[in-house]
Amino acid sequence: MGRRFTKEMYGMKKYIFSMGLMFGLLLAAAQPFSPAQAHFMTSAEEREIGAAAAERTEEKYDVAWDDDIVEIQKRLIECNPTQLNWNDGRHTRWLAPMKLYHSDHPNAFMLRGGYSYMADSMVNFMNTYQNDGYTNSNNLRPMNRSNIYNTSSVAFVMGHEFGHWAGKDHLEGYDKQFGLNLLVGIFGGQAGSVGGALAQSAGVNLVDTLIDRQMSFNQEKGADEWGIKFLENVPEYSTGGALTKFYRFMKLEEIRYPDGKRPKNFRNPHPETQKRFDRVADYIKKSSNGRVGVNSYGNVFLDRVHLDIPSRMDVADVERSFYIAGQIAAAIKKDIFHRENISVVAPSESRYGYDPNIPRMSYVVFSSKDGSEVKILDLIAYDKTRSYEENLNSSIYGKAEIKMMDQIIGLMEEYDRTHPRRR
């Protein structure tokens, strides 16, 4: 009888608390939420629940550590230290190394607490040579070093997921779901330290809630914005990597839905792929003060002049075009797209995209005088040990690529001549 009574009393307390929590949700809906407020749970609780979700994920999938993926994450963190970080002992929130999981569906996702995963099929889809929506496992390019084009695309997929973490999307989602404003009203600054416990006492399984919860449309849009800004700060990564990613998915959708009719998926909060592509193209245009234009056909315009960008054995034409468009825009934004900022650097001598195995190639680099701002414009067939004339006549690639660079530099100089800068 006593045990039964205790159980009934617990049930009554749980009911009363649930009603109070529901009332709090109504209050929360009526009051504006400030990002500066404490979150529903602490960073330690976030990590604990995220670790549990990661454990479930790794029970479900075949998961592997990949050195190339970790290297890309390292570059993103190094170049975005105010938004991204490892577990360095100085931060309460940090990113765990991203892992690969086996799946035939190209995807990636971020769990609470900085745990993230990318499907091996996504990596292969970005690393395959052709841009036709198919993956050719017999023609995959490696990542990192001088493989700047496909690595930029993989880096964007990663950067998008890290954007969910940097934007605290999971935390804010729980704030709204469980009524943070009520908790703040009752507990003040300690709301976060009791949020997880209160939810647990109300019978809420936070791990299941975490896995099942979908991001909102605005959170997905915001994660894209975070991702392209992360790429912008890495010398060898281009925001054009985002364009390539979306371009390939548009081609994949053409294969899946040849009639153009995509089925409604109300659980997928991602914007339409074409719209995501267009937003990145618009970002490139605005960040370059309207000087750089790019479309989904792979056409790039600098100061309204169409750039003649050749393809090469290691990079498809539109992929290279997207890369160059993003890098020119970033160089303009960083105010390093000028004659005095340009140099030709051998990959074996470069701090970024270091590669000792391609002696007859060179990076075209834009850099500030103090070296704090650097963007690699492209990798071209140019041997620094030879003269300009020798390189021009050495190969078909060399001639076409030097012609392309002459066009870009000529337009750059013409713009600076007609738009004097303030010193």
Short mmCIF file of C-alpha atoms in Angstrom, two decimals:
data_model
loop_
_atom_site.label_atom_id
_atom_site.label_comp_id
_atom_site.label_asym_id
_atom_site.label_seq_id
_atom_site.Cartn_x
_atom_site.Cartn_y
_atom_site.Cartn_z
CA MET A 1 0.00 0.00 0.00
CA GLY A 2 2.83 2.38 0.95
CA ARG A 3 4.67 1.72 -2.28
CA ARG A 4 1.48 2.19 -4.24
CA PHE A 5 0.87 5.49 -2.49
CA THR A 6 4.38 6.66 -3.20
CA LYS A 7 3.96 5.79 -6.86
CA GLU A 8 0.65 7.65 -6.99
CA MET A 9 2.19 10.68 -5.32
CA TYR A 10 5.06 10.63 -7.82
CA GLY A 11 2.54 10.43 -10.65
CA MET A 12 0.65 13.40 -9.22
CA LYS A 13 3.87 15.43 -8.88
CA LYS A 14 4.80 14.52 -12.44
CA TYR A 15 1.34 15.64 -13.63
CA ILE A 16 1.58 18.93 -11.73
CA PHE A 17 5.06 19.57 -13.10
CA SER A 18 3.93 18.73 -16.63
CA MET A 19 1.07 21.21 -16.32
CA GLY A 20 3.51 23.81 -15.03
CA LEU A 21 5.85 23.10 -17.92
CA MET A 22 2.96 23.46 -20.37
CA PHE A 23 2.04 26.79 -18.78
CA GLY A 24 5.67 27.82 -19.09
CA LEU A 25 5.63 27.00 -22.79
CA LEU A 26 2.64 29.32 -23.22
CA LEU A 27 4.51 32.05 -21.38
CA ALA A 28 7.61 31.41 -23.47
CA ALA A 29 5.62 31.79 -26.66
CA ALA A 30 4.36 35.18 -25.47
CA GLN A 31 7.78 36.52 -24.47
CA PRO A 32 10.69 37.34 -26.77
CA PHE A 33 13.76 35.14 -26.36
CA SER A 34 17.16 36.75 -26.08
CA PRO A 35 20.23 34.78 -27.27
CA ALA A 36 22.17 36.31 -24.38
CA GLN A 37 20.04 34.39 -21.87
CA ALA A 38 21.10 31.11 -20.32
CA HIS A 39 20.21 28.08 -22.39
CA PHE A 40 17.92 25.26 -21.33
CA MET A 41 20.93 23.12 -20.43
CA THR A 42 24.59 23.63 -19.66
CA SER A 43 27.48 22.79 -21.98
CA ALA A 44 28.28 19.76 -19.81
CA GLU A 45 24.71 18.48 -20.16
CA GLU A 46 24.84 19.15 -23.90
CA ARG A 47 28.00 17.02 -24.20
CA GLU A 48 26.59 14.24 -22.04
CA ILE A 49 23.40 13.94 -24.07
CA GLY A 50 25.32 14.35 -27.32
CA ALA A 51 27.71 11.56 -26.32
CA ALA A 52 24.74 9.27 -25.68
CA ALA A 53 23.28 10.13 -29.08
CA ALA A 54 26.69 9.54 -30.71
CA GLU A 55 26.88 6.13 -29.03
CA ARG A 56 23.50 5.20 -30.51
CA THR A 57 24.57 6.46 -33.92
CA GLU A 58 27.72 4.34 -33.85
CA GLU A 59 25.70 1.29 -32.85
CA LYS A 60 23.47 1.84 -35.88
CA TYR A 61 26.14 2.58 -38.51
CA ASP A 62 29.55 1.27 -39.48
CA VAL A 63 31.67 4.27 -38.40
CA ALA A 64 35.31 5.06 -39.19
CA TRP A 65 37.94 7.67 -38.43
CA ASP A 66 39.38 9.29 -41.58
CA ASP A 67 42.64 11.28 -41.54
CA ASP A 68 41.68 13.40 -44.56
CA ILE A 69 38.37 14.39 -42.97
CA VAL A 70 40.14 15.34 -39.74
CA GLU A 71 42.66 17.41 -41.74
CA ILE A 72 39.83 19.38 -43.35
CA GLN A 73 38.29 19.96 -39.93
CA LYS A 74 41.68 21.10 -38.65
CA ARG A 75 41.95 23.69 -41.44
CA LEU A 76 38.44 25.01 -40.78
CA ILE A 77 39.13 25.38 -37.07
CA GLU A 78 42.58 26.95 -37.57
CA CYS A 79 41.17 29.61 -39.89
CA ASN A 80 38.00 30.31 -37.89
CA PRO A 81 39.26 30.40 -34.28
CA THR A 82 36.57 32.76 -32.97
CA GLN A 83 33.74 30.44 -34.04
CA LEU A 84 35.22 26.92 -34.04
CA ASN A 85 37.48 25.06 -31.63
CA TRP A 86 38.72 21.69 -30.43
CA ASN A 87 38.76 20.54 -26.82
CA ASP A 88 41.68 22.79 -25.90
CA GLY A 89 40.92 23.30 -22.22
CA ARG A 90 39.88 26.92 -22.79
CA HIS A 91 36.32 26.43 -24.03
CA THR A 92 33.19 24.94 -22.48
CA ARG A 93 31.92 23.81 -25.90
CA TRP A 94 34.03 22.09 -28.53
CA LEU A 95 33.87 20.01 -31.69
CA ALA A 96 34.70 16.33 -31.62
CA PRO A 97 36.51 14.99 -34.70
CA MET A 98 34.00 14.36 -37.48
CA LYS A 99 33.68 10.68 -38.42
CA LEU A 100 32.58 8.87 -41.55
CA TYR A 101 29.71 6.41 -41.56
CA HIS A 102 28.77 3.94 -44.27
CA SER A 103 25.60 4.77 -46.18
CA ASP A 104 24.44 4.71 -49.78
CA HIS A 105 22.64 8.01 -49.24
CA PRO A 106 24.95 11.08 -49.40
CA ASN A 107 24.32 12.96 -46.19
CA ALA A 108 25.93 14.52 -43.12
CA PHE A 109 24.57 15.52 -39.73
CA MET A 110 25.49 17.25 -36.49
CA LEU A 111 24.44 15.93 -33.10
CA ARG A 112 24.31 17.95 -29.92
CA GLY A 113 27.63 18.45 -28.14
CA GLY A 114 29.79 18.80 -31.26
CA TYR A 115 29.51 15.21 -32.52
CA SER A 116 29.21 15.07 -36.31
CA TYR A 117 29.15 12.46 -39.06
CA MET A 118 29.45 12.41 -42.85
CA ALA A 119 28.39 9.54 -45.10
CA ASP A 120 31.16 7.94 -47.13
CA SER A 121 28.85 8.25 -50.14
CA MET A 122 28.81 12.04 -49.67
CA VAL A 123 32.62 12.14 -49.71
CA ASN A 124 32.75 9.96 -52.83
CA PHE A 125 30.07 12.07 -54.53
CA MET A 126 32.15 15.22 -53.99
CA ASN A 127 35.43 13.52 -54.96
CA THR A 128 34.27 11.87 -58.19
CA TYR A 129 35.53 13.66 -61.29
CA GLN A 130 32.41 14.11 -63.36
CA ASN A 131 29.61 16.58 -62.58
CA ASP A 132 26.72 14.54 -64.00
CA GLY A 133 25.04 13.41 -60.78
CA TYR A 134 26.69 9.99 -60.72
CA THR A 135 29.50 8.66 -58.56
CA ASN A 136 32.32 6.83 -60.32
CA SER A 137 34.19 4.80 -57.71
CA ASN A 138 36.93 4.12 -60.26
CA ASN A 139 37.68 7.81 -60.75
CA LEU A 140 37.83 9.37 -57.30
CA ARG A 141 40.24 12.16 -56.45
CA PRO A 142 42.13 12.29 -53.16
CA MET A 143 41.53 15.15 -50.72
CA ASN A 144 43.80 17.85 -49.31
CA ARG A 145 47.21 18.95 -50.61
CA SER A 146 46.74 20.37 -54.13
CA ASN A 147 43.27 18.83 -54.53
CA ILE A 148 41.73 22.21 -53.78
CA TYR A 149 38.56 21.92 -55.87
CA ASN A 150 36.90 18.78 -54.52
CA THR A 151 38.27 19.40 -51.03
CA SER A 152 36.43 22.74 -50.99
CA SER A 153 33.16 20.90 -51.63
CA VAL A 154 33.75 18.40 -48.83
CA ALA A 155 34.78 21.29 -46.58
CA PHE A 156 31.49 23.06 -47.28
CA VAL A 157 29.48 19.98 -46.31
CA MET A 158 31.47 19.92 -43.08
CA GLY A 159 31.23 23.69 -42.60
CA HIS A 160 27.44 23.54 -42.94
CA GLU A 161 27.24 21.01 -40.09
CA PHE A 162 29.64 23.06 -37.98
CA GLY A 163 27.37 26.02 -38.66
CA HIS A 164 24.60 24.23 -36.75
CA TRP A 165 27.01 23.91 -33.83
CA ALA A 166 28.38 27.47 -34.01
CA GLY A 167 24.83 28.84 -34.29
CA LYS A 168 23.78 26.72 -31.28
CA ASP A 169 20.81 25.43 -33.25
CA HIS A 170 20.23 22.41 -31.01
CA LEU A 171 20.39 24.53 -27.85
CA GLU A 172 17.97 27.11 -29.18
CA GLY A 173 15.66 24.37 -30.40
CA TYR A 174 15.44 22.92 -26.91
CA ASP A 175 14.99 26.39 -25.44
CA LYS A 176 11.84 26.77 -27.53
CA GLN A 177 10.70 23.20 -27.03
CA PHE A 178 10.90 23.14 -23.24
CA GLY A 179 10.12 26.76 -22.39
CA LEU A 180 13.37 28.38 -21.30
CA ASN A 181 11.71 31.65 -20.36
CA LEU A 182 9.75 29.97 -17.57
CA LEU A 183 12.92 28.37 -16.23
CA VAL A 184 14.79 31.67 -16.35
CA GLY A 185 11.92 33.35 -14.51
CA ILE A 186 12.06 30.76 -11.74
CA PHE A 187 15.76 29.97 -11.49
CA GLY A 188 17.43 33.03 -13.03
CA GLY A 189 20.94 32.40 -14.33
CA GLN A 190 20.86 28.83 -13.03
CA ALA A 191 18.13 27.81 -15.49
CA GLY A 192 20.58 25.94 -17.67
CA SER A 193 21.92 23.88 -14.77
CA VAL A 194 18.47 22.54 -13.87
CA GLY A 195 16.91 22.39 -17.34
CA GLY A 196 18.08 18.89 -18.15
CA ALA A 197 17.08 17.56 -14.74
CA LEU A 198 13.60 19.09 -14.98
CA ALA A 199 13.05 17.62 -18.42
CA GLN A 200 14.15 14.22 -17.19
CA SER A 201 11.77 14.43 -14.20
CA ALA A 202 8.95 15.26 -16.62
CA GLY A 203 9.62 11.99 -18.38
CA VAL A 204 11.40 13.53 -21.40
CA ASN A 205 14.03 11.34 -23.06
CA LEU A 206 16.42 14.00 -24.32
CA VAL A 207 18.51 11.58 -26.37
CA ASP A 208 15.48 10.39 -28.35
CA THR A 209 14.23 13.95 -28.66
CA LEU A 210 17.64 14.98 -29.94
CA ILE A 211 17.82 12.32 -32.63
CA ASP A 212 14.23 12.79 -33.80
CA ARG A 213 14.21 16.58 -33.85
CA GLN A 214 14.60 18.23 -37.27
CA MET A 215 16.29 21.56 -37.87
CA SER A 216 14.10 24.44 -39.00
CA PHE A 217 14.17 26.03 -42.45
CA ASN A 218 15.90 29.13 -41.05
CA GLN A 219 18.48 27.02 -39.22
CA GLU A 220 19.36 25.18 -42.43
CA LYS A 221 19.60 28.46 -44.30
CA GLY A 222 21.78 29.88 -41.52
CA ALA A 223 24.05 26.82 -41.55
CA ASP A 224 24.68 27.39 -45.27
CA GLU A 225 25.71 30.96 -44.47
CA TRP A 226 28.04 29.80 -41.71
CA GLY A 227 29.55 27.23 -44.06
CA ILE A 228 30.43 29.66 -46.86
CA LYS A 229 31.93 32.12 -44.37
CA PHE A 230 34.08 29.38 -42.87
CA LEU A 231 35.40 28.55 -46.36
CA GLU A 232 36.04 32.20 -47.08
CA ASN A 233 38.61 32.33 -44.28
CA VAL A 234 40.64 29.31 -45.45
CA PRO A 235 43.24 30.29 -48.11
CA GLU A 236 42.89 27.12 -50.19
CA TYR A 237 39.11 26.62 -49.81
CA SER A 238 36.63 28.44 -52.01
CA THR A 239 33.00 29.34 -51.42
CA GLY A 240 32.64 27.90 -54.91
CA GLY A 241 32.83 24.51 -53.20
CA ALA A 242 29.27 25.16 -52.02
CA LEU A 243 28.19 25.84 -55.60
CA THR A 244 29.73 22.56 -56.75
CA LYS A 245 27.97 20.66 -53.97
CA PHE A 246 24.57 22.08 -54.89
CA TYR A 247 25.23 21.70 -58.63
CA ARG A 248 25.93 17.99 -58.17
CA PHE A 249 22.80 17.52 -56.10
CA MET A 250 20.73 19.28 -58.75
CA LYS A 251 22.11 16.80 -61.28
CA LEU A 252 21.31 13.94 -58.90
CA GLU A 253 17.73 15.21 -58.58
CA GLU A 254 17.40 15.25 -62.38
CA ILE A 255 18.30 11.55 -62.36
CA ARG A 256 15.96 10.70 -59.49
CA TYR A 257 13.04 12.79 -60.74
CA PRO A 258 13.32 13.00 -64.56
CA ASP A 259 9.83 14.53 -64.80
CA GLY A 260 10.92 17.37 -62.52
CA LYS A 261 8.28 16.51 -59.91
CA ARG A 262 9.95 16.10 -56.55
CA PRO A 263 7.80 14.40 -53.89
CA LYS A 264 6.86 16.50 -50.89
CA ASN A 265 8.93 15.69 -47.82
CA PHE A 266 7.66 17.67 -44.89
CA ARG A 267 10.35 16.23 -42.61
CA ASN A 268 13.09 17.73 -44.78
CA PRO A 269 13.60 21.35 -43.71
CA HIS A 270 16.32 22.07 -46.29
CA PRO A 271 15.47 24.72 -48.89
CA GLU A 272 15.26 23.64 -52.53
CA THR A 273 18.70 22.91 -53.98
CA GLN A 274 18.40 25.48 -56.77
CA LYS A 275 17.52 28.16 -54.22
CA ARG A 276 20.50 27.17 -52.09
CA PHE A 277 22.75 27.46 -55.15
CA ASP A 278 21.26 30.86 -55.98
CA ARG A 279 21.84 32.15 -52.44
CA VAL A 280 25.53 31.24 -52.60
CA ALA A 281 25.83 32.86 -56.04
CA ASP A 282 24.14 35.95 -54.62
CA TYR A 283 26.56 35.96 -51.68
CA ILE A 284 29.50 35.83 -54.09
CA LYS A 285 28.06 38.74 -56.06
CA LYS A 286 27.38 40.90 -53.00
CA SER A 287 30.67 40.11 -51.25
CA SER A 288 32.54 41.20 -54.40
CA ASN A 289 30.62 44.49 -54.57
CA GLY A 290 28.74 43.22 -57.60
CA ARG A 291 31.89 42.47 -59.61
CA VAL A 292 31.66 38.66 -59.75
CA GLY A 293 28.71 36.84 -61.27
CA VAL A 294 28.22 33.09 -61.60
CA ASN A 295 25.35 30.90 -62.75
CA SER A 296 24.44 27.22 -62.66
CA TYR A 297 25.77 26.72 -66.20
CA GLY A 298 29.28 27.38 -64.90
CA ASN A 299 29.57 30.81 -66.50
CA VAL A 300 31.67 33.28 -64.51
CA PHE A 301 31.72 37.02 -65.10
CA LEU A 302 34.21 39.53 -63.75
CA ASP A 303 33.17 43.14 -64.20
CA ARG A 304 30.51 41.86 -66.65
CA VAL A 305 33.11 40.15 -68.84
CA HIS A 306 32.77 36.39 -69.35
CA LEU A 307 35.87 34.52 -68.17
CA ASP A 308 37.29 31.82 -70.43
CA ILE A 309 38.04 29.08 -67.87
CA PRO A 310 39.39 25.81 -69.33
CA SER A 311 38.84 22.33 -67.91
CA ARG A 312 41.67 19.96 -67.01
CA MET A 313 42.10 16.24 -66.38
CA ASP A 314 41.80 16.64 -62.59
CA VAL A 315 38.90 19.11 -62.53
CA ALA A 316 35.68 19.45 -64.51
CA ASP A 317 34.99 22.81 -66.13
CA VAL A 318 32.09 24.04 -63.96
CA GLU A 319 33.85 22.92 -60.77
CA ARG A 320 36.90 24.99 -61.62
CA SER A 321 34.73 27.94 -62.64
CA PHE A 322 32.88 27.86 -59.33
CA TYR A 323 36.16 27.66 -57.41
CA ILE A 324 37.67 30.67 -59.20
CA ALA A 325 34.48 32.72 -58.83
CA GLY A 326 34.48 32.19 -55.07
CA GLN A 327 38.17 32.99 -54.68
CA ILE A 328 38.03 36.20 -56.74
CA ALA A 329 35.05 37.37 -54.69
CA ALA A 330 36.85 36.60 -51.42
CA ALA A 331 40.00 38.40 -52.59
CA ILE A 332 37.93 41.46 -53.51
CA LYS A 333 36.18 41.37 -50.13
CA LYS A 334 39.53 41.14 -48.33
CA ASP A 335 40.90 43.99 -50.50
CA ILE A 336 43.77 41.89 -51.88
CA PHE A 337 42.60 41.66 -55.49
CA HIS A 338 45.28 44.05 -56.79
CA ARG A 339 48.47 43.81 -58.84
CA GLU A 340 50.76 44.27 -55.85
CA ASN A 341 49.10 41.35 -54.03
CA ILE A 342 49.56 38.69 -56.69
CA SER A 343 52.30 36.05 -56.77
CA VAL A 344 53.02 32.65 -58.29
CA VAL A 345 53.92 29.98 -55.72
CA ALA A 346 55.01 26.39 -56.29
CA PRO A 347 52.89 23.90 -54.28
CA SER A 348 56.12 22.50 -52.83
CA GLU A 349 56.83 25.96 -51.35
CA SER A 350 53.32 26.90 -50.29
CA ARG A 351 52.09 27.07 -46.70
CA TYR A 352 48.62 26.19 -47.96
CA GLY A 353 47.79 23.24 -50.17
CA TYR A 354 51.36 22.01 -49.79
CA ASP A 355 52.20 19.33 -52.34
CA PRO A 356 55.75 18.34 -53.36
CA ASN A 357 54.57 15.95 -56.07
CA ILE A 358 53.49 18.36 -58.84
CA PRO A 359 56.68 20.25 -59.86
CA ARG A 360 55.32 21.73 -63.10
CA MET A 361 52.29 23.35 -61.46
CA SER A 362 51.90 26.62 -59.54
CA TYR A 363 49.36 28.42 -57.41
CA VAL A 364 48.26 31.92 -58.34
CA VAL A 365 48.01 33.56 -54.93
CA PHE A 366 46.61 36.84 -53.64
CA SER A 367 48.04 37.92 -50.31
CA SER A 368 48.11 41.00 -48.10
CA LYS A 369 51.52 42.50 -47.37
CA ASP A 370 51.59 41.12 -43.84
CA GLY A 371 50.34 37.71 -44.96
CA SER A 372 47.27 37.83 -42.72
CA GLU A 373 44.89 37.52 -45.68
CA VAL A 374 45.58 34.92 -48.37
CA LYS A 375 43.48 33.34 -51.11
CA ILE A 376 44.67 30.82 -53.70
CA LEU A 377 43.01 31.87 -56.94
CA ASP A 378 43.78 28.69 -58.87
CA LEU A 379 46.28 25.94 -59.64
CA ILE A 380 47.72 26.29 -63.14
CA ALA A 381 50.19 24.51 -65.42
CA TYR A 382 53.08 26.90 -64.88
CA ASP A 383 56.65 25.89 -64.07
CA LYS A 384 58.41 28.61 -62.07
CA THR A 385 61.81 27.42 -63.30
CA ARG A 386 60.86 28.35 -66.88
CA SER A 387 60.22 31.69 -68.52
CA TYR A 388 56.77 33.02 -69.37
CA GLU A 389 57.32 32.24 -73.06
CA GLU A 390 58.51 28.69 -72.33
CA ASN A 391 55.45 28.02 -70.18
CA LEU A 392 53.20 29.51 -72.83
CA ASN A 393 54.47 27.02 -75.41
CA SER A 394 55.05 24.02 -73.15
CA SER A 395 51.58 22.44 -73.25
CA ILE A 396 47.99 22.94 -74.32
CA TYR A 397 46.99 23.32 -70.68
CA GLY A 398 49.71 25.87 -70.05
CA LYS A 399 48.67 28.06 -72.96
CA ALA A 400 44.96 28.01 -72.05
CA GLU A 401 45.56 28.62 -68.35
CA ILE A 402 48.05 31.45 -68.86
CA LYS A 403 45.55 33.04 -71.25
CA MET A 404 42.87 32.76 -68.55
CA MET A 405 45.12 34.39 -65.94
CA ASP A 406 46.11 37.16 -68.34
CA GLN A 407 42.41 37.89 -68.83
CA ILE A 408 41.67 37.98 -65.08
CA ILE A 409 44.71 40.13 -64.27
CA GLY A 410 43.92 42.47 -67.17
CA LEU A 411 40.37 43.02 -65.91
CA MET A 412 41.67 43.51 -62.37
CA GLU A 413 44.16 46.16 -63.49
CA GLU A 414 41.57 47.91 -65.67
CA TYR A 415 39.18 48.13 -62.73
CA ASP A 416 41.85 49.56 -60.43
CA ARG A 417 42.84 52.07 -63.10
CA THR A 418 39.29 53.35 -63.46
CA HIS A 419 38.47 53.12 -59.74
CA PRO A 420 41.35 54.78 -57.86
CA ARG A 421 41.72 53.51 -54.30
CA ARG A 422 41.98 55.67 -51.21
CA ARG A 423 45.40 55.21 -49.68
#
